Coordinates of C-alpha atoms in Angstrom, one line a residue:
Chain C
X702 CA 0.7 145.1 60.2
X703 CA -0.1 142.5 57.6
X704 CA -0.7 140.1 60.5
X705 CA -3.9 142.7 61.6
X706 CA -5.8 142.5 58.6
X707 CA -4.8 138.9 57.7
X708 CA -7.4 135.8 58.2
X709 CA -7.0 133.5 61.0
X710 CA -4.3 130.8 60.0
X711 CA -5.1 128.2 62.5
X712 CA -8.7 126.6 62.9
X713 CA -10.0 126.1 66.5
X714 CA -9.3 122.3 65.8
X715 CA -6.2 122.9 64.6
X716 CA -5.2 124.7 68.4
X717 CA -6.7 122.4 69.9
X718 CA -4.1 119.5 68.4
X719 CA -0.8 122.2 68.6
X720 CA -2.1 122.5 72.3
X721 CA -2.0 118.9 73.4
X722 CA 1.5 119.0 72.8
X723 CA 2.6 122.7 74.3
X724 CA -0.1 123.3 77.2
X725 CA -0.6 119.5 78.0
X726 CA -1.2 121.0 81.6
X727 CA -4.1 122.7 81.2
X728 CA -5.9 119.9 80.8
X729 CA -4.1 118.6 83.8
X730 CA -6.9 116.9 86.7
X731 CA -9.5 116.6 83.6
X732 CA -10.6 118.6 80.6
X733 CA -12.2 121.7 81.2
X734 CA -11.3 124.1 78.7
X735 CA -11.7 124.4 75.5
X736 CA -12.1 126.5 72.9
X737 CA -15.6 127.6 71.6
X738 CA -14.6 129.7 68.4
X739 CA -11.6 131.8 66.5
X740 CA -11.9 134.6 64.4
X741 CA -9.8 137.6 62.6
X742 CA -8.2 139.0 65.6
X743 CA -10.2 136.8 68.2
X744 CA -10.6 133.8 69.8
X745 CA -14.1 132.5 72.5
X746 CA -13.4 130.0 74.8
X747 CA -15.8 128.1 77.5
X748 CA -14.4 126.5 81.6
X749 CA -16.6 123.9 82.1
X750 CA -17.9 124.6 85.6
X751 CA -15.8 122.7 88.0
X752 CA -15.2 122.1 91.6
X753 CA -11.9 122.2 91.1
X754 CA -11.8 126.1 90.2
X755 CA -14.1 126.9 93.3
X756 CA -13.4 129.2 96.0
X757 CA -15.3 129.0 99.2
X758 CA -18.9 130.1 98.0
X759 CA -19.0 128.0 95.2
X760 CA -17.7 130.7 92.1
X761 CA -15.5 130.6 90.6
X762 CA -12.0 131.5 91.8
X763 CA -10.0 134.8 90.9
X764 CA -6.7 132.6 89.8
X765 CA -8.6 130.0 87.4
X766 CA -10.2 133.1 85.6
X767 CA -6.4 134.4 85.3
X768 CA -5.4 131.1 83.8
X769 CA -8.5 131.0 81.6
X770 CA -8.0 134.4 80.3
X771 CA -4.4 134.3 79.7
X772 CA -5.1 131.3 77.8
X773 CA -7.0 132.8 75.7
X774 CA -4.8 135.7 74.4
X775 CA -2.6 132.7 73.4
X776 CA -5.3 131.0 71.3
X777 CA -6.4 134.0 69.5
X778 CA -2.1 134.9 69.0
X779 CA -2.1 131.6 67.8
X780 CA -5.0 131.7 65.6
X781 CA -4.0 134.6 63.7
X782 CA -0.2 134.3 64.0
X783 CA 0.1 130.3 63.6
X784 CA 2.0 128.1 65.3
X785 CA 4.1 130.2 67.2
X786 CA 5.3 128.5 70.9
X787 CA 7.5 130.6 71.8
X788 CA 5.5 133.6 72.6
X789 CA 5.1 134.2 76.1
X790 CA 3.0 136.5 78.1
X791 CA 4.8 140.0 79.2
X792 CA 2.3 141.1 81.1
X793 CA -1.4 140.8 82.3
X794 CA -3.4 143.0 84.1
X795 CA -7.2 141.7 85.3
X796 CA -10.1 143.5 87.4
X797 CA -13.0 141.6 89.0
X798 CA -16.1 143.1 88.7
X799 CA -19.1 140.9 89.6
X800 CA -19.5 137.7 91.2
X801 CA -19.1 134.8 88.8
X802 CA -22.6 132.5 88.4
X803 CA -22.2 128.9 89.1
X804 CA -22.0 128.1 85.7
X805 CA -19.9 127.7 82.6
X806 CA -17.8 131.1 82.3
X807 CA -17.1 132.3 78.8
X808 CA -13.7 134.0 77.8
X809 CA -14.0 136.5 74.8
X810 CA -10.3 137.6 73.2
X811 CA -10.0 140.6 71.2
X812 CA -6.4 141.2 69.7
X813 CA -6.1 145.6 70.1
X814 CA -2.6 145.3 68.7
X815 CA -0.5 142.9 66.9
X816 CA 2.8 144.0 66.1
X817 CA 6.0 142.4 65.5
X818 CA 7.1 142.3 68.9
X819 CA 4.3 142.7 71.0
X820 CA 0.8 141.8 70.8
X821 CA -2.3 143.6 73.2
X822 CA -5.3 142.2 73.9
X823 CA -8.3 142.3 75.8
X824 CA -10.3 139.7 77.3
X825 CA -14.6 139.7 78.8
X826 CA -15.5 137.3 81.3
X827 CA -18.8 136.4 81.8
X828 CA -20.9 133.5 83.0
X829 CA -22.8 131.6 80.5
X830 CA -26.0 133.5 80.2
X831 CA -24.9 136.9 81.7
X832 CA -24.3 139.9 79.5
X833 CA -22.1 141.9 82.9
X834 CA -18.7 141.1 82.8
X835 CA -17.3 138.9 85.9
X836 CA -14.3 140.1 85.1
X837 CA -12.3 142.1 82.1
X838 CA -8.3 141.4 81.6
X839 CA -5.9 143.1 79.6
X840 CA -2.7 141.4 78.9
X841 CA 0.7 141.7 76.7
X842 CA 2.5 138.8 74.7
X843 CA 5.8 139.1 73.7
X844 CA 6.4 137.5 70.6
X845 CA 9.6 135.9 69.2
X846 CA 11.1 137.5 66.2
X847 CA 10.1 138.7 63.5
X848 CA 6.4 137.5 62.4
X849 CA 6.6 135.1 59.3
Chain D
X1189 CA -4.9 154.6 109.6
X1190 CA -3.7 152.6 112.5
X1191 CA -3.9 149.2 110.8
X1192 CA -0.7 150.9 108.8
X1193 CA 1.0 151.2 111.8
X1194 CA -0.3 148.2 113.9
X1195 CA 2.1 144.9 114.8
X1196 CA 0.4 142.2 113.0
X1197 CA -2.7 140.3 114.6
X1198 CA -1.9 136.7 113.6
X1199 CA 0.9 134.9 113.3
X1200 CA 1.9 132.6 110.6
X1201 CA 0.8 130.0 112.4
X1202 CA -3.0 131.4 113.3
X1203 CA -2.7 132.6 109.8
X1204 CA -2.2 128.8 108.0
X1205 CA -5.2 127.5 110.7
X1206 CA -7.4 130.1 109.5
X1207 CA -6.3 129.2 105.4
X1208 CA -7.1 125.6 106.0
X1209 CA -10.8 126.5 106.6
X1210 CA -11.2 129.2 104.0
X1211 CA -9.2 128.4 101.6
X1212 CA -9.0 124.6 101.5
X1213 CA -8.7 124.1 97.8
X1214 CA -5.2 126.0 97.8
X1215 CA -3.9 122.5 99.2
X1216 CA -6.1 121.1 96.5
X1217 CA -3.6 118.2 94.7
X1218 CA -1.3 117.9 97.4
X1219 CA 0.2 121.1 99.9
X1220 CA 2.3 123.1 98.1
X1221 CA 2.0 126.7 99.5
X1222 CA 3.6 127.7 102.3
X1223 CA 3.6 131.1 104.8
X1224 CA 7.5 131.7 105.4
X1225 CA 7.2 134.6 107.7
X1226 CA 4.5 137.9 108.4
X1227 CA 5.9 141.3 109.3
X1228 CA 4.1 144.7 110.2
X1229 CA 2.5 145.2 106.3
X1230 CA 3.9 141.8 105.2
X1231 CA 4.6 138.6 104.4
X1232 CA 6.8 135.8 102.3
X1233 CA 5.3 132.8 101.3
X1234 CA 6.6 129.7 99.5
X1235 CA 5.6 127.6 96.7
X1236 CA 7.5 124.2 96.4
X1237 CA 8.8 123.0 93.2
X1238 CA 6.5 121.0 92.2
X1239 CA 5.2 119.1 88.3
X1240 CA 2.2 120.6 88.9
X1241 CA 2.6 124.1 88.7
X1242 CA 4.7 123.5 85.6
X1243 CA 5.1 124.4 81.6
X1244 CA 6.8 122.9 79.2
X1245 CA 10.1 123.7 79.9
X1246 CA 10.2 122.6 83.5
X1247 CA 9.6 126.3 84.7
X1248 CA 7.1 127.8 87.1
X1249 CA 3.6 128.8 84.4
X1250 CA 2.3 131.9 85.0
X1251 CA -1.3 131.0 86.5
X1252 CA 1.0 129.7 89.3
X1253 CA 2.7 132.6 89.8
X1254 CA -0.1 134.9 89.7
X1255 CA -2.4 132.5 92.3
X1256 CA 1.0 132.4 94.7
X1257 CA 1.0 136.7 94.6
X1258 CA -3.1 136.7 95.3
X1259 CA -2.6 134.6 97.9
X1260 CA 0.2 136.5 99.9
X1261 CA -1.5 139.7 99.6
X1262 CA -4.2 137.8 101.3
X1263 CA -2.2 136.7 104.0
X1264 CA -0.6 139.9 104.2
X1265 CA -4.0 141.3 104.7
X1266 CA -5.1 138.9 107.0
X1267 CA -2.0 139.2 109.1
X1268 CA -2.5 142.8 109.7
X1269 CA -6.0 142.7 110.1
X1270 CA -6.9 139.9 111.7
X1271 CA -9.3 137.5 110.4
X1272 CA -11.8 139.4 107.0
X1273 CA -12.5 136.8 105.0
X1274 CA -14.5 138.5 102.6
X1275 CA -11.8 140.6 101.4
X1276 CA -11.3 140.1 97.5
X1277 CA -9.2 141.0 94.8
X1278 CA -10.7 144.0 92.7
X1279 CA -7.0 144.1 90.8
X1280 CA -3.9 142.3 89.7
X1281 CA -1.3 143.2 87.8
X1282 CA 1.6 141.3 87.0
X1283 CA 5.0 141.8 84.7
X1284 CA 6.7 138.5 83.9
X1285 CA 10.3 139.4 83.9
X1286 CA 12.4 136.5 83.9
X1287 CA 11.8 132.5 83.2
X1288 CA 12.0 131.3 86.6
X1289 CA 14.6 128.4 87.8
X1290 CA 13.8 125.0 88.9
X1291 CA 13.0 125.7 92.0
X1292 CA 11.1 126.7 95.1
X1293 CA 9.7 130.5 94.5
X1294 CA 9.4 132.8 97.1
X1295 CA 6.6 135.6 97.2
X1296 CA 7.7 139.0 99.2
X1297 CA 4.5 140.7 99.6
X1298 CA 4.4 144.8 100.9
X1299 CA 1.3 146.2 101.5
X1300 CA 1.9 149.8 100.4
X1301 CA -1.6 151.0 101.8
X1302 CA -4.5 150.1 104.2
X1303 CA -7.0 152.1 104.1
X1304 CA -10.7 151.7 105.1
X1305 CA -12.0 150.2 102.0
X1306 CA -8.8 149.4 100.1
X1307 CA -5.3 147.2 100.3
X1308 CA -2.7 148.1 97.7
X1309 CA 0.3 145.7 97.9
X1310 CA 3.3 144.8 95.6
X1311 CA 4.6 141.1 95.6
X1312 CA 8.2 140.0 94.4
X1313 CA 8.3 136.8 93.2
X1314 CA 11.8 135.1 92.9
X1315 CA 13.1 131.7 92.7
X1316 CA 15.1 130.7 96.0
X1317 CA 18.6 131.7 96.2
X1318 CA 18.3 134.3 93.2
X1319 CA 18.3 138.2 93.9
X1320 CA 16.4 139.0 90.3
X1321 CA 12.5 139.4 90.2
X1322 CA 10.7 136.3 87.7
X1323 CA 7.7 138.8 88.5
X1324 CA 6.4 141.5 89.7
X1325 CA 2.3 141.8 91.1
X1326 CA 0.6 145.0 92.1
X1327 CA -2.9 144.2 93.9
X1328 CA -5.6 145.7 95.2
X1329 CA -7.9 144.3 97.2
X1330 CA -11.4 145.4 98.9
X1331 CA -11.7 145.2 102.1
X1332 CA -15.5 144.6 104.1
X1333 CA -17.0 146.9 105.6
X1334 CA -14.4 149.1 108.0
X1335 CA -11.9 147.9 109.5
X1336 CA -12.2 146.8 113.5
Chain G
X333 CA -26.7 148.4 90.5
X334 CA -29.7 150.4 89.9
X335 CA -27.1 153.1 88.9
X336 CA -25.7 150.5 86.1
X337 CA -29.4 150.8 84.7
X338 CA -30.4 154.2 85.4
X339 CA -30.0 156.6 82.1
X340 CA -27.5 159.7 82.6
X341 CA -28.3 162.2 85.0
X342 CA -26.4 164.7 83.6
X343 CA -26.1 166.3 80.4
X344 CA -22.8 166.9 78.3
X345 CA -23.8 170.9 78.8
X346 CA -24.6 170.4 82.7
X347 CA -21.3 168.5 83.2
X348 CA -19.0 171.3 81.4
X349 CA -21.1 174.1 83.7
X350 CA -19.7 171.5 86.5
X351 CA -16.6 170.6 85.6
X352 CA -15.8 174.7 85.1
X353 CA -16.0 175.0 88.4
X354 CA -14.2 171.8 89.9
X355 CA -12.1 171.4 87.0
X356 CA -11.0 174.8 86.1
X357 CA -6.9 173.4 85.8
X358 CA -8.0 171.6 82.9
X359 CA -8.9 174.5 80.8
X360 CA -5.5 176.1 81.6
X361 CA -4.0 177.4 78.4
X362 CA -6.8 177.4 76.4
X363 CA -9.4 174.9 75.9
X364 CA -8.8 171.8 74.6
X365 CA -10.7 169.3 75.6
X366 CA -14.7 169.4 75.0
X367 CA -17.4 166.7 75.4
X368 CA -18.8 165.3 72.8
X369 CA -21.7 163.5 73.9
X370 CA -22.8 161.3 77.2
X371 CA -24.9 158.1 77.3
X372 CA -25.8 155.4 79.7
X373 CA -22.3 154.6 81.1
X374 CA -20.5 156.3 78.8
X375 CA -19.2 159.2 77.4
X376 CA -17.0 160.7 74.3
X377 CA -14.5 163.3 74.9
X378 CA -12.3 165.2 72.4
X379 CA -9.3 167.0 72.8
X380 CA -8.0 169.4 69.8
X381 CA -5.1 168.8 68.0
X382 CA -2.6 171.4 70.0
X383 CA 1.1 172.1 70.1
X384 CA 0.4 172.1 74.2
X385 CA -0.1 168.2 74.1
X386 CA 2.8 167.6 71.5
X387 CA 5.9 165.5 71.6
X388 CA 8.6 165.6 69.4
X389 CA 7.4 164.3 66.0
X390 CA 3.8 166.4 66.5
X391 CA 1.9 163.8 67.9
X392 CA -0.1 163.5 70.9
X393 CA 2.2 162.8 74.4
X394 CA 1.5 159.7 76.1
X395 CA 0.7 162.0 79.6
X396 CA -2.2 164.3 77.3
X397 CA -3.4 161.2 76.4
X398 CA -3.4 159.5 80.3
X399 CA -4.5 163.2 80.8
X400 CA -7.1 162.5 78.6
X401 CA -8.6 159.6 79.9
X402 CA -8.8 159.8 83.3
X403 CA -11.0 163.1 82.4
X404 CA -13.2 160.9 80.7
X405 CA -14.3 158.1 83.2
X406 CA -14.8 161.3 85.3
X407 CA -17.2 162.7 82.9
X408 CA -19.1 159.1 82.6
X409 CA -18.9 158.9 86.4
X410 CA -20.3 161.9 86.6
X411 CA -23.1 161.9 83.7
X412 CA -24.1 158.6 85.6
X413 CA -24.5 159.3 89.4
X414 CA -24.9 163.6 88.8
X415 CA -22.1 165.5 90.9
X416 CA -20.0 163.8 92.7
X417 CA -17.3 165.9 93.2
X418 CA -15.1 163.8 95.7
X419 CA -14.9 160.9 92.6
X420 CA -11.3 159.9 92.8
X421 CA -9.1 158.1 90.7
X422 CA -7.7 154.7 92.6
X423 CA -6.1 153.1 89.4
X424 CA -5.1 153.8 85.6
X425 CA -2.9 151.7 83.2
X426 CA -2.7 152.6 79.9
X427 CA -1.5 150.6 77.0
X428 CA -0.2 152.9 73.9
X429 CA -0.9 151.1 70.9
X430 CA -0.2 153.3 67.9
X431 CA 1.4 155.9 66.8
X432 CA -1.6 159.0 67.1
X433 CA -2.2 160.6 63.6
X434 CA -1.6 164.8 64.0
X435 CA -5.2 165.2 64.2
X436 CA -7.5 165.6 67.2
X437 CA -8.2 163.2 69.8
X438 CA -11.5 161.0 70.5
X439 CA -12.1 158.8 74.1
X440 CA -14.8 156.9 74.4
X441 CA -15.4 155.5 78.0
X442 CA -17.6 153.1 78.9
X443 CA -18.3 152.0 82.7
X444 CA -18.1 148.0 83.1
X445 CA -18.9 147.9 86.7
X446 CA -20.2 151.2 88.8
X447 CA -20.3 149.4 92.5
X448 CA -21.4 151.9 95.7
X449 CA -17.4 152.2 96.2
X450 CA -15.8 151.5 92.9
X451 CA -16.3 152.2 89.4
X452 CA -14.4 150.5 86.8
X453 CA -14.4 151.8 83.1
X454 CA -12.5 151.6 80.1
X455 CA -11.5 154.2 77.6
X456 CA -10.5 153.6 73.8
X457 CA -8.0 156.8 72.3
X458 CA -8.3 157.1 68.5
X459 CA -7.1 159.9 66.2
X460 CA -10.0 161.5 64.4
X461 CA -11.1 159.2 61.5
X462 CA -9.1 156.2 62.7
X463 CA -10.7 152.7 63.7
X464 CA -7.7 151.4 65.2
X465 CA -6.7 152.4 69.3
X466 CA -3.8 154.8 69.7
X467 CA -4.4 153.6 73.3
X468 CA -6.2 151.5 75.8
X469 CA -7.2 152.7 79.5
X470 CA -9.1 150.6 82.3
X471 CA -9.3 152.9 85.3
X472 CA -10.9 152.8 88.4
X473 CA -12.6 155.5 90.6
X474 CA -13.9 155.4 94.1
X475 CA -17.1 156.8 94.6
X476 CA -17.5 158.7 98.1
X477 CA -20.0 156.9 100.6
X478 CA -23.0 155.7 99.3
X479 CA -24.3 156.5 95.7
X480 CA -27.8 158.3 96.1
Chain X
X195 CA 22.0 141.5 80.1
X196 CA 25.2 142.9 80.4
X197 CA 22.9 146.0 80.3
X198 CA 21.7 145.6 83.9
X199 CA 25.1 145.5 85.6
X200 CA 27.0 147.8 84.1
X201 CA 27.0 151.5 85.7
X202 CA 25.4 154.4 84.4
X203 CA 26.6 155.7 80.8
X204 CA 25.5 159.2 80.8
X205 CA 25.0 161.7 84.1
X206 CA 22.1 163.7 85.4
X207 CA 24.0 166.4 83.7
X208 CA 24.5 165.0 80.6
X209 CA 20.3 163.6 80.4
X210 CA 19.3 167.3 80.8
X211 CA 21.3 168.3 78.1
X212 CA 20.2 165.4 76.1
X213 CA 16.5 166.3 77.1
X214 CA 16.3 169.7 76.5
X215 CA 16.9 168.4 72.6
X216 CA 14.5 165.6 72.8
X217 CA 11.7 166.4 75.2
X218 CA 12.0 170.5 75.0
X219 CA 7.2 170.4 75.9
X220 CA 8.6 169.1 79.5
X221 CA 9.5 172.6 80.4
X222 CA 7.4 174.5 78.6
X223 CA 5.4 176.9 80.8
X224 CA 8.4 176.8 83.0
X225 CA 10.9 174.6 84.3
X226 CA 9.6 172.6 87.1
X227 CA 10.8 168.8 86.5
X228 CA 14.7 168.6 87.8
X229 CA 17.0 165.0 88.0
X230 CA 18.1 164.9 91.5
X231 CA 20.3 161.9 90.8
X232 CA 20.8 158.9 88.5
X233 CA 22.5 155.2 89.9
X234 CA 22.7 152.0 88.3
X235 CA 19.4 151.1 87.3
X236 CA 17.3 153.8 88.9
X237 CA 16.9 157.5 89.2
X238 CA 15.3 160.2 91.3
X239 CA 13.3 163.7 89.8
X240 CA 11.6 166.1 91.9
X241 CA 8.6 168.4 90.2
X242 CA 8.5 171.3 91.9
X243 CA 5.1 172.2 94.1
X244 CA 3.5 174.5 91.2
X245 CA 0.2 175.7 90.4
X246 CA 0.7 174.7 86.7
X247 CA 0.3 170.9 88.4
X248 CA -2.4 171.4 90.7
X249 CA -6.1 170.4 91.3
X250 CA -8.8 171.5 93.0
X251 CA -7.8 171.4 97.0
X252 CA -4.5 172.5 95.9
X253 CA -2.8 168.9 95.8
X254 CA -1.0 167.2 92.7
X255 CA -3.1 166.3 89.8
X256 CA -3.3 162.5 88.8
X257 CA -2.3 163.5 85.3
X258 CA 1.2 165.7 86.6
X259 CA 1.9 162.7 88.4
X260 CA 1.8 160.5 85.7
X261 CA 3.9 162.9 83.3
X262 CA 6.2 162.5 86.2
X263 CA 6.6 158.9 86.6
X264 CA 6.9 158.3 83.0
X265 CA 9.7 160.8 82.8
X266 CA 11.6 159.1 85.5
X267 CA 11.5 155.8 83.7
X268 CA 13.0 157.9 81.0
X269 CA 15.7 159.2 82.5
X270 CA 16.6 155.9 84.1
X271 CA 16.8 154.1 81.1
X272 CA 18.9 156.9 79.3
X273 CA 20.9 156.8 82.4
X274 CA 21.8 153.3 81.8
X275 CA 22.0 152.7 78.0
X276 CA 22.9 156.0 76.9
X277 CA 21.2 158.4 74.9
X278 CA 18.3 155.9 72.7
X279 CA 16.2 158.5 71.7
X280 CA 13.1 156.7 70.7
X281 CA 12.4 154.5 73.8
X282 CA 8.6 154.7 73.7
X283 CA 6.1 153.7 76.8
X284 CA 3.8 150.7 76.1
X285 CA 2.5 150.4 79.4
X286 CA 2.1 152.7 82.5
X287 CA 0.1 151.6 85.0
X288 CA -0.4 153.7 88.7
X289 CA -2.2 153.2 91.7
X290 CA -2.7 156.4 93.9
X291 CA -2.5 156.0 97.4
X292 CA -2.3 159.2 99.3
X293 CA -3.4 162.5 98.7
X294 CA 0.2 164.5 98.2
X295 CA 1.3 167.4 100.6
X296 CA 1.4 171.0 99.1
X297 CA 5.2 170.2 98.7
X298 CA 7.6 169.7 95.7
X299 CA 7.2 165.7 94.8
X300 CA 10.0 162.9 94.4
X301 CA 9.8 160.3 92.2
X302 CA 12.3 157.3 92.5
X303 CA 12.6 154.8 89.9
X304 CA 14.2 151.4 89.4
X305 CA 14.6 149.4 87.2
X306 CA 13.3 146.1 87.5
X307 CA 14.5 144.7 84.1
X308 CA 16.5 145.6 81.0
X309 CA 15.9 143.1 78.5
X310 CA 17.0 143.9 74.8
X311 CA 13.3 144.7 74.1
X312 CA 11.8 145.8 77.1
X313 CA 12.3 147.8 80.0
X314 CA 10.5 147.6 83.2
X315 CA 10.4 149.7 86.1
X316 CA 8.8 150.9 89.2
X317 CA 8.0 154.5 90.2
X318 CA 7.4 155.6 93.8
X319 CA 6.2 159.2 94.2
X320 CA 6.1 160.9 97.8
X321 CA 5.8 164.1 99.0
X322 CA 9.3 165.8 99.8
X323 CA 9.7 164.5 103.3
X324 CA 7.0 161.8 103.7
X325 CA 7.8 158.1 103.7
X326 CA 4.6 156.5 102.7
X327 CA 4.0 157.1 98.8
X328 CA 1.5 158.7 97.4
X329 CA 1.1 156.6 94.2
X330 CA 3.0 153.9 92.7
X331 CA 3.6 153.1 89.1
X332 CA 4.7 150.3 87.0
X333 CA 6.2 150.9 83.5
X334 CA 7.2 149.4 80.2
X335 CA 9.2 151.1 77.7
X336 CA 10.2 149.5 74.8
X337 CA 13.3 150.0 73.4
X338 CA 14.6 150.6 69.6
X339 CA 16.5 147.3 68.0
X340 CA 19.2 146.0 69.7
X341 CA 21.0 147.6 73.0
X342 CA 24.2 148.7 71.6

């Protein structure tokens, strides 16, 4: 419970340098995400617009917003949590609701729950710009014994 | 109704030509997905072992298991239907169960119901030669307009 | 869209009158559940603290609370179009967060996306007084033909 | 592990029993939820066709039928680790699919994991005589400390 009310631990720099070593992939083909802000319980972060995310159309596609928001939920576990690589995602449940714009899309984590085993979270989608979701995620992270 | 009860329209074969115009940038990086097999309400496709769909670890990440399940409901979809290309994902939903192996995964997709204006399916995900799930997807996708 | 941006069409008072006489089962063994108030794609239910909804320990049962829930995108569904009596429910996952307090029951839904054929909302459960989620709902309802 | 492929510890006779301690609000207003069998990893209840569960049209309610799946996940987990009294849902997420027939209901559940933290499981619900399903759920449960 302690975790909930605690400050962030981790600055979004400080992710950002644990991440080149755990999630070197994500920046896999060129550097596209990165993380735009963290915060008690929450973490922001911006997908450069890039033809490699595309579906036919030119939007965005439905498995790089997964990525992006899965992603997220890790940053803003991290953030609060510290550096903790071992947690992994249990579950993650996503609805698409508008048609992203062909521009930078935005990923906004809220952590709902964080308890010792388990932490809940939601995530908005949205275009830069827009205030209508693209799409909103909700998603589970198992986390590895007890929290320190 | 009867697209429930239907054979399937295209084979795996009609299917793949199809793919390789609308979606091009699944091969994006190198071909790596595969259709095994269609049946009446369903279809197996493959995923190759492969650096790039990897975390640390060596195991399949996530993103690439829940792109693989998108994608067979899709074929699964278009294999009953014939060719709807603007049918899209409305929901996903996926429960990582075990850390995959080092190999090949195979997606079992079941469409559990085609109706007018909807597609629910379930996709099994396994690694080849092992009985137990890595993960489980329920999807839903929206279908154009009614069905022919 | 213009529905997304319309105000409510329906009162709280108009949609109980309604809901009386399509709903009836949910009054069954006394009333419990009352609205609070409707907005512009949303709505606030309560449902009274009641040995009826009970598990063991005295608090709230995770299917009152589903229960719940769903009857609370139906009453934003419904504040938002007027009466649509053939809204259905297509989807509902539910994450249980916290223990509920052994008070009564708040859910405040809020539409993310009301399409002509889908709506997608979101509900938060608290106990009375609390700020943090008992539970979490995104649900989805399909509207019947063409919104008016 | 070892969980997952051992046999059943405790009967369908043995879970009522067990039940009628722990979850006594199942059968209040009458008994109308039953265990039709338990097997390794899975088990099947039947609700019988009851006005109590009813909505308008004189079909199923959405909220009986997720009382009912959640039940079944129950019973198959106290079917296969013995009696843990405070396995609690986390997640339960349905899809609906067919309008039910004005018939008792099945629900058949199987396990799909058994970790020493969480349980997952799948839930299809038919009509008493109909093959396709009328919804399908997908559960968590998380279980209490270690599985003795």
């Amino acid at each position: 419970m302690d975790g909930e009310a605690a400050p962030p631990r981790m600055s979004a720099a400080e992710i950002e340098r644990f991440l080149e070593t755990e999630f070197p992939q994500m920046h896999e083909g060129g550097r596209s995400v990165s993380i735009e802000s963290v915060r008690r319980m929450g973490a922001v972060l911006r997908m450069a617009y890039h033809e490699r995310h595309l579906r036919p159309g030119g939007t965005v596609s439905g498995p790089a917003m997964m990525a992006l928001a899965d992603y997220a939920m890790y940053v803003a576990v991290l953030a609060q949590l510290g550096p903790v690589a071992l947690a992994v995602t249990t579950n993650l449940s996503i609805n698409f609701l508008r048609r992203p714009a062909r521009r930078d899309m935005l990923a906004d984590c809220t952590i709902m729950k964080l308890g010792r085993r388990l932490a809940v979270g939601e995530v908005a989608l949205r275009s830069e710009g827009e205030e209508d979701l693209a799409a909103h995620v909700v998603t589970t992270y198992s986390l590895p014994g007890a929290v320190k």
